[in-house]
Amino acid sequence: MALALAGLTFLIIVLIVAGVVIASTGGTAPDKVVAKRLDAIERSAKRGSESLELKVVRDELLSDVPAIHRILLKWKFADKLRNYIGQAGMKVKPGRLILLSAVLAFASYLIAGRLAESPLIGLAAVPVGALIPIGVVAFKRMRRMKAFEKGFPEAIDLLGRAVRAGHSFSTGLEMITTELPEPVAGEFRTTFEEQNFGLPLRDALLNFSERVPLIDVQFFVTAVLIQKETGGNLAEILDNLSHVVRERFRILGEVKVKTAQGRLTAAILIALPPFMAILLRTINPKYMSPLFNDPIGPYVIALAVFLQIVGTIMLWKIVDIEV
């Protein structure tokens, strides 16, 4: 029995290490450059007419493992996951992320089931382990989007000053790539390179709105496209748009101040049940032991976790006000 347990532990460690190594390594630099530049043409093809040249771009690998790549090609979710990872500023391919999630889910099942001596507890831990990589991507994406929102009004102002000084719109985009920090500079650099590569300005801006799914970016793209089609003072339009974006941030700050008490109350109510369970388990283990030893106990724990998740979602929906 001890030998089998040691072998199982060794297998778990090997799988975890292999998953981390595969997820952390990337393709060659030329492949990344080509994929980055041609991805714009692929997205443009999805919106309009398709050609033979554009279909070739669809062969971009979703995984370094050919079998996994063929499977992911059949899933629309894989393309959405790739866009989601790109919005987080990460270079991990969807196949690596899915493989890492599977490894962590399997490891969570074995570890939790072994510690709690209950297969049901192990099954309950599977979603937790599987969602860890997605949670990391979501956290980095949220942080990157907030950083972009913070610097976006300054980018609009810089673009407006460049146009007012007599520079072209493309030159203004290039100035943003050199004057502003990341991630604002990186996204505008991609848009500028797409246009230089030969993509029409309309498609380059639409790709920009897809890479950065923010309402402010949609306003910017819509305003620029309308101006290009109907004419008008682009510098004045950009100044007005910058003012609107800054006013939205001001209102959003006021909303956060007025909902601070509600968000604090929600955080306390969410953290209280697991905190009390851990505290009682530490202070008086016998008091909590029937919950783990009784045959009905695992079902009660699973129900409590489910209700806790539902309550968390409802509480944060109440205090999360969009502006």
Short mmCIF file of C-alpha atoms in Angstrom, two decimals:
data_model
loop_
_atom_site.label_atom_id
_atom_site.label_comp_id
_atom_site.label_asym_id
_atom_site.label_seq_id
_atom_site.Cartn_x
_atom_site.Cartn_y
_atom_site.Cartn_z
CA MET A 1 0.00 0.00 0.00
CA ALA A 2 2.85 2.40 0.88
CA LEU A 3 4.59 1.61 -2.40
CA ALA A 4 1.44 2.29 -4.40
CA LEU A 5 0.89 5.59 -2.57
CA ALA A 6 4.48 6.66 -3.25
CA GLY A 7 4.12 5.82 -6.95
CA LEU A 8 0.85 7.75 -7.17
CA THR A 9 2.43 10.78 -5.49
CA PHE A 10 5.37 10.65 -7.89
CA LEU A 11 2.97 10.51 -10.86
CA ILE A 12 1.05 13.56 -9.61
CA ILE A 13 4.26 15.56 -9.19
CA VAL A 14 5.45 14.60 -12.69
CA LEU A 15 2.10 15.61 -14.23
CA ILE A 16 2.04 18.96 -12.42
CA VAL A 17 5.62 19.79 -13.38
CA ALA A 18 5.03 18.75 -16.99
CA GLY A 19 1.88 20.86 -17.19
CA VAL A 20 3.62 23.92 -15.77
CA VAL A 21 6.57 23.53 -18.14
CA ILE A 22 4.33 23.09 -21.18
CA ALA A 23 2.19 26.07 -20.21
CA SER A 24 5.17 28.34 -19.56
CA THR A 25 7.09 27.59 -22.75
CA GLY A 26 6.07 29.21 -26.02
CA GLY A 27 6.75 28.82 -29.71
CA THR A 28 9.64 30.29 -31.63
CA ALA A 29 9.91 34.07 -32.01
CA PRO A 30 9.34 34.13 -35.81
CA ASP A 31 6.19 32.07 -35.42
CA LYS A 32 4.84 34.53 -32.87
CA VAL A 33 5.60 37.53 -35.07
CA VAL A 34 3.92 35.97 -38.10
CA ALA A 35 0.89 34.86 -36.08
CA LYS A 36 0.54 38.30 -34.50
CA ARG A 37 0.61 40.12 -37.84
CA LEU A 38 -1.62 37.73 -39.77
CA ASP A 39 -4.21 37.37 -37.02
CA ALA A 40 -5.62 40.74 -38.07
CA ILE A 41 -6.33 39.42 -41.57
CA GLU A 42 -8.05 36.38 -40.12
CA ARG A 43 -10.41 38.51 -38.04
CA SER A 44 -11.14 40.74 -40.99
CA ALA A 45 -12.06 37.70 -43.07
CA LYS A 46 -14.59 36.58 -40.47
CA ARG A 47 -16.46 39.86 -40.87
CA GLY A 48 -16.47 40.09 -44.66
CA SER A 49 -15.82 38.15 -47.79
CA GLU A 50 -13.33 35.31 -47.60
CA SER A 51 -10.54 34.54 -50.01
CA LEU A 52 -8.04 31.75 -50.48
CA GLU A 53 -5.23 33.78 -48.91
CA LEU A 54 -7.29 34.51 -45.82
CA LYS A 55 -8.21 30.89 -45.28
CA VAL A 56 -4.55 29.96 -45.01
CA VAL A 57 -4.27 32.05 -41.84
CA ARG A 58 -6.79 29.79 -40.11
CA ASP A 59 -4.10 27.12 -39.79
CA GLU A 60 -2.53 28.93 -36.80
CA LEU A 61 -1.86 26.34 -34.13
CA LEU A 62 -4.02 26.31 -31.03
CA SER A 63 -1.67 23.77 -29.45
CA ASP A 64 1.81 22.41 -30.07
CA VAL A 65 0.36 18.88 -29.85
CA PRO A 66 -1.17 18.04 -33.26
CA ALA A 67 -3.92 15.82 -31.81
CA ILE A 68 -5.04 18.51 -29.36
CA HIS A 69 -4.85 21.12 -32.11
CA ARG A 70 -7.18 19.10 -34.34
CA ILE A 71 -9.66 18.70 -31.50
CA LEU A 72 -9.62 22.39 -30.60
CA LEU A 73 -10.20 23.39 -34.22
CA LYS A 74 -13.67 21.85 -33.95
CA TRP A 75 -14.57 23.97 -30.90
CA LYS A 76 -15.66 27.59 -31.22
CA PHE A 77 -14.73 27.95 -27.55
CA ALA A 78 -11.04 27.58 -28.42
CA ASP A 79 -11.06 30.73 -30.55
CA LYS A 80 -12.84 32.68 -27.81
CA LEU A 81 -10.35 31.37 -25.27
CA ARG A 82 -7.46 32.51 -27.47
CA ASN A 83 -8.94 36.01 -27.66
CA TYR A 84 -9.48 36.01 -23.89
CA ILE A 85 -5.85 35.04 -23.29
CA GLY A 86 -4.71 37.74 -25.71
CA GLN A 87 -6.73 40.34 -23.80
CA ALA A 88 -4.78 39.34 -20.69
CA GLY A 89 -1.51 40.03 -22.51
CA MET A 90 -0.36 36.41 -22.17
CA LYS A 91 1.29 34.27 -24.84
CA VAL A 92 -0.01 30.90 -23.64
CA LYS A 93 -1.83 28.86 -26.26
CA PRO A 94 -5.32 27.53 -25.46
CA GLY A 95 -4.11 23.92 -25.65
CA ARG A 96 -1.49 24.50 -22.95
CA LEU A 97 -4.00 26.26 -20.70
CA ILE A 98 -6.55 23.46 -21.07
CA LEU A 99 -3.87 20.83 -20.42
CA LEU A 100 -2.73 22.66 -17.28
CA SER A 101 -6.34 22.89 -16.08
CA ALA A 102 -6.79 19.15 -16.58
CA VAL A 103 -3.60 18.37 -14.66
CA LEU A 104 -4.55 20.61 -11.74
CA ALA A 105 -8.09 19.18 -11.69
CA PHE A 106 -6.74 15.63 -11.50
CA ALA A 107 -4.25 16.59 -8.80
CA SER A 108 -6.98 18.35 -6.79
CA TYR A 109 -9.17 15.27 -6.95
CA LEU A 110 -6.41 12.98 -5.68
CA ILE A 111 -5.14 15.31 -2.95
CA ALA A 112 -8.55 16.40 -1.63
CA GLY A 113 -9.94 12.89 -1.80
CA ARG A 114 -6.91 11.54 0.06
CA LEU A 115 -6.96 14.17 2.79
CA ALA A 116 -10.74 14.04 3.37
CA GLU A 117 -10.94 10.29 2.71
CA SER A 118 -14.04 10.89 0.64
CA PRO A 119 -14.35 10.60 -3.16
CA LEU A 120 -17.18 13.15 -3.09
CA ILE A 121 -14.90 15.78 -1.56
CA GLY A 122 -12.36 14.94 -4.24
CA LEU A 123 -14.95 15.50 -6.95
CA ALA A 124 -15.94 18.81 -5.36
CA ALA A 125 -12.30 19.93 -5.55
CA VAL A 126 -12.04 19.18 -9.28
CA PRO A 127 -13.67 22.47 -10.45
CA VAL A 128 -11.46 24.42 -8.05
CA GLY A 129 -8.26 22.98 -9.51
CA ALA A 130 -9.51 23.27 -13.08
CA LEU A 131 -10.44 26.94 -12.70
CA ILE A 132 -7.11 28.04 -11.21
CA PRO A 133 -5.43 28.71 -14.61
CA ILE A 134 -8.56 30.43 -15.94
CA GLY A 135 -8.68 32.50 -12.75
CA VAL A 136 -5.08 33.62 -13.25
CA VAL A 137 -5.88 34.65 -16.83
CA ALA A 138 -9.03 36.46 -15.69
CA PHE A 139 -7.10 38.33 -12.99
CA LYS A 140 -4.38 39.44 -15.41
CA ARG A 141 -7.00 40.43 -17.98
CA MET A 142 -8.93 42.53 -15.46
CA ARG A 143 -5.73 44.25 -14.29
CA ARG A 144 -4.64 44.93 -17.88
CA MET A 145 -8.04 46.30 -18.89
CA LYS A 146 -8.05 48.64 -15.89
CA ALA A 147 -4.56 49.87 -16.77
CA PHE A 148 -5.72 50.47 -20.35
CA GLU A 149 -8.80 52.39 -19.18
CA LYS A 150 -6.59 54.59 -17.02
CA GLY A 151 -4.31 55.59 -19.89
CA PHE A 152 -6.85 55.65 -22.71
CA PRO A 153 -8.03 59.29 -22.23
CA GLU A 154 -4.42 60.48 -22.43
CA ALA A 155 -4.00 58.52 -25.68
CA ILE A 156 -7.08 60.23 -27.16
CA ASP A 157 -5.73 63.63 -26.11
CA LEU A 158 -2.36 62.90 -27.70
CA LEU A 159 -4.03 61.75 -30.91
CA GLY A 160 -6.19 64.88 -30.98
CA ARG A 161 -3.17 67.16 -30.52
CA ALA A 162 -1.32 65.35 -33.30
CA VAL A 163 -4.24 65.78 -35.71
CA ARG A 164 -4.62 69.44 -34.73
CA ALA A 165 -0.91 69.98 -35.39
CA GLY A 166 -1.36 68.77 -38.96
CA HIS A 167 -0.21 65.16 -38.65
CA SER A 168 -2.14 62.31 -40.21
CA PHE A 169 -4.21 59.88 -38.18
CA SER A 170 -1.65 57.09 -38.75
CA THR A 171 1.16 59.32 -37.53
CA GLY A 172 -0.85 60.04 -34.40
CA LEU A 173 -1.19 56.31 -33.78
CA GLU A 174 2.58 55.93 -34.12
CA MET A 175 3.17 58.76 -31.65
CA ILE A 176 1.01 56.99 -29.06
CA THR A 177 3.17 53.86 -29.37
CA THR A 178 6.29 55.82 -28.41
CA GLU A 179 4.93 58.33 -25.89
CA LEU A 180 2.60 56.29 -23.67
CA PRO A 181 3.27 53.24 -21.46
CA GLU A 182 1.88 49.74 -21.81
CA PRO A 183 -0.70 48.35 -22.36
CA VAL A 184 -2.02 51.41 -24.22
CA ALA A 185 1.09 51.68 -26.38
CA GLY A 186 1.05 47.96 -27.23
CA GLU A 187 -2.55 47.93 -28.44
CA PHE A 188 -2.14 51.06 -30.54
CA ARG A 189 1.14 49.67 -31.87
CA THR A 190 -0.69 46.57 -33.05
CA THR A 191 -3.31 48.73 -34.78
CA PHE A 192 -0.61 50.85 -36.42
CA GLU A 193 1.32 47.77 -37.61
CA GLU A 194 -1.84 46.20 -39.01
CA GLN A 195 -2.48 49.29 -41.08
CA ASN A 196 1.13 49.38 -42.26
CA PHE A 197 0.85 45.72 -43.19
CA GLY A 198 -1.89 46.65 -45.64
CA LEU A 199 -5.09 46.17 -43.66
CA PRO A 200 -7.74 48.88 -44.24
CA LEU A 201 -8.11 51.37 -41.41
CA ARG A 202 -11.68 50.27 -40.79
CA ASP A 203 -10.67 46.64 -40.21
CA ALA A 204 -7.67 47.64 -38.11
CA LEU A 205 -9.91 49.71 -35.82
CA LEU A 206 -12.52 46.95 -35.60
CA ASN A 207 -9.75 44.52 -34.62
CA PHE A 208 -8.73 47.05 -31.98
CA SER A 209 -12.24 47.06 -30.51
CA GLU A 210 -12.22 43.24 -30.45
CA ARG A 211 -8.87 43.03 -28.70
CA VAL A 212 -9.93 45.60 -26.10
CA PRO A 213 -13.65 45.00 -25.39
CA LEU A 214 -14.28 48.25 -23.50
CA ILE A 215 -17.16 50.65 -24.03
CA ASP A 216 -14.74 53.59 -24.32
CA VAL A 217 -12.85 51.88 -27.14
CA GLN A 218 -16.12 51.18 -28.95
CA PHE A 219 -17.01 54.87 -28.68
CA PHE A 220 -13.60 55.79 -30.07
CA VAL A 221 -13.77 53.37 -33.01
CA THR A 222 -17.33 54.37 -33.87
CA ALA A 223 -16.52 58.08 -33.76
CA VAL A 224 -13.43 57.72 -35.95
CA LEU A 225 -15.19 55.54 -38.53
CA ILE A 226 -18.14 57.92 -38.78
CA GLN A 227 -15.77 60.85 -39.21
CA LYS A 228 -13.88 59.02 -41.96
CA GLU A 229 -17.12 58.36 -43.84
CA THR A 230 -18.99 61.64 -43.32
CA GLY A 231 -16.20 64.13 -42.60
CA GLY A 232 -15.88 66.64 -39.81
CA ASN A 233 -13.35 68.04 -37.37
CA LEU A 234 -11.55 64.95 -36.06
CA ALA A 235 -9.59 66.88 -33.43
CA GLU A 236 -12.76 68.31 -31.94
CA ILE A 237 -14.42 64.89 -31.96
CA LEU A 238 -11.45 63.37 -30.10
CA ASP A 239 -11.47 66.20 -27.53
CA ASN A 240 -15.17 65.67 -26.83
CA LEU A 241 -14.66 61.92 -26.58
CA SER A 242 -11.81 62.38 -24.10
CA HIS A 243 -14.05 64.62 -21.99
CA VAL A 244 -16.84 62.02 -22.01
CA VAL A 245 -14.44 59.25 -20.95
CA ARG A 246 -13.05 61.34 -18.08
CA GLU A 247 -16.56 62.24 -16.92
CA ARG A 248 -17.51 58.58 -16.93
CA PHE A 249 -14.53 57.81 -14.69
CA ARG A 250 -15.57 60.62 -12.34
CA ILE A 251 -19.10 59.24 -12.04
CA LEU A 252 -17.73 55.74 -11.58
CA GLY A 253 -15.58 56.97 -8.68
CA GLU A 254 -18.64 58.53 -7.03
CA VAL A 255 -20.58 55.28 -7.42
CA LYS A 256 -17.74 53.30 -5.81
CA VAL A 257 -17.67 55.68 -2.86
CA LYS A 258 -21.42 55.43 -2.31
CA THR A 259 -21.44 51.63 -2.62
CA ALA A 260 -18.37 51.06 -0.42
CA GLN A 261 -20.47 50.05 2.58
CA GLY A 262 -22.47 47.57 0.51
CA ARG A 263 -19.33 46.02 -0.96
CA LEU A 264 -17.77 45.71 2.50
CA THR A 265 -20.93 44.05 3.84
CA ALA A 266 -20.96 41.65 0.89
CA ALA A 267 -17.30 40.74 1.47
CA ILE A 268 -17.97 40.03 5.18
CA LEU A 269 -21.02 37.88 4.44
CA ILE A 270 -19.08 35.93 1.80
CA ALA A 271 -16.03 35.30 4.02
CA LEU A 272 -17.94 34.54 7.23
CA PRO A 273 -19.10 30.93 6.56
CA PRO A 274 -15.72 29.47 5.49
CA PHE A 275 -13.93 31.46 8.23
CA MET A 276 -16.26 30.11 10.93
CA ALA A 277 -15.92 26.55 9.59
CA ILE A 278 -12.12 26.72 9.74
CA LEU A 279 -12.21 28.36 13.18
CA LEU A 280 -14.55 25.75 14.66
CA ARG A 281 -12.55 22.95 13.05
CA THR A 282 -9.41 24.31 14.73
CA ILE A 283 -10.86 25.09 18.16
CA ASN A 284 -13.16 22.10 18.59
CA PRO A 285 -12.53 19.31 16.05
CA LYS A 286 -15.05 16.99 17.70
CA TYR A 287 -17.82 19.52 17.10
CA MET A 288 -17.15 19.48 13.35
CA SER A 289 -16.24 15.80 13.02
CA PRO A 290 -19.85 14.56 12.43
CA LEU A 291 -19.98 16.77 9.36
CA PHE A 292 -17.10 14.80 7.83
CA ASN A 293 -17.70 11.34 9.35
CA ASP A 294 -21.46 11.08 8.85
CA PRO A 295 -22.51 9.63 5.46
CA ILE A 296 -24.76 12.63 4.83
CA GLY A 297 -21.97 15.09 5.75
CA PRO A 298 -20.31 15.33 2.30
CA TYR A 299 -23.69 16.07 0.69
CA VAL A 300 -24.32 18.84 3.22
CA ILE A 301 -20.88 20.31 2.51
CA ALA A 302 -21.47 20.18 -1.24
CA LEU A 303 -24.85 21.90 -0.83
CA ALA A 304 -23.29 24.56 1.40
CA VAL A 305 -20.55 25.26 -1.14
CA PHE A 306 -23.11 25.52 -3.94
CA LEU A 307 -25.29 27.94 -1.96
CA GLN A 308 -22.21 29.94 -0.99
CA ILE A 309 -21.30 30.37 -4.67
CA VAL A 310 -24.87 31.40 -5.57
CA GLY A 311 -24.97 33.89 -2.68
CA THR A 312 -21.60 35.34 -3.69
CA ILE A 313 -22.76 35.92 -7.26
CA MET A 314 -26.01 37.55 -6.12
CA LEU A 315 -24.30 39.84 -3.59
CA TRP A 316 -21.70 41.08 -6.07
CA LYS A 317 -24.39 41.61 -8.71
CA ILE A 318 -26.24 43.88 -6.30
CA VAL A 319 -23.24 46.11 -5.53
CA ASP A 320 -21.75 46.03 -9.05
CA ILE A 321 -23.22 49.07 -10.81
CA GLU A 322 -22.15 49.73 -14.39
CA VAL A 323 -21.50 53.30 -15.48
#
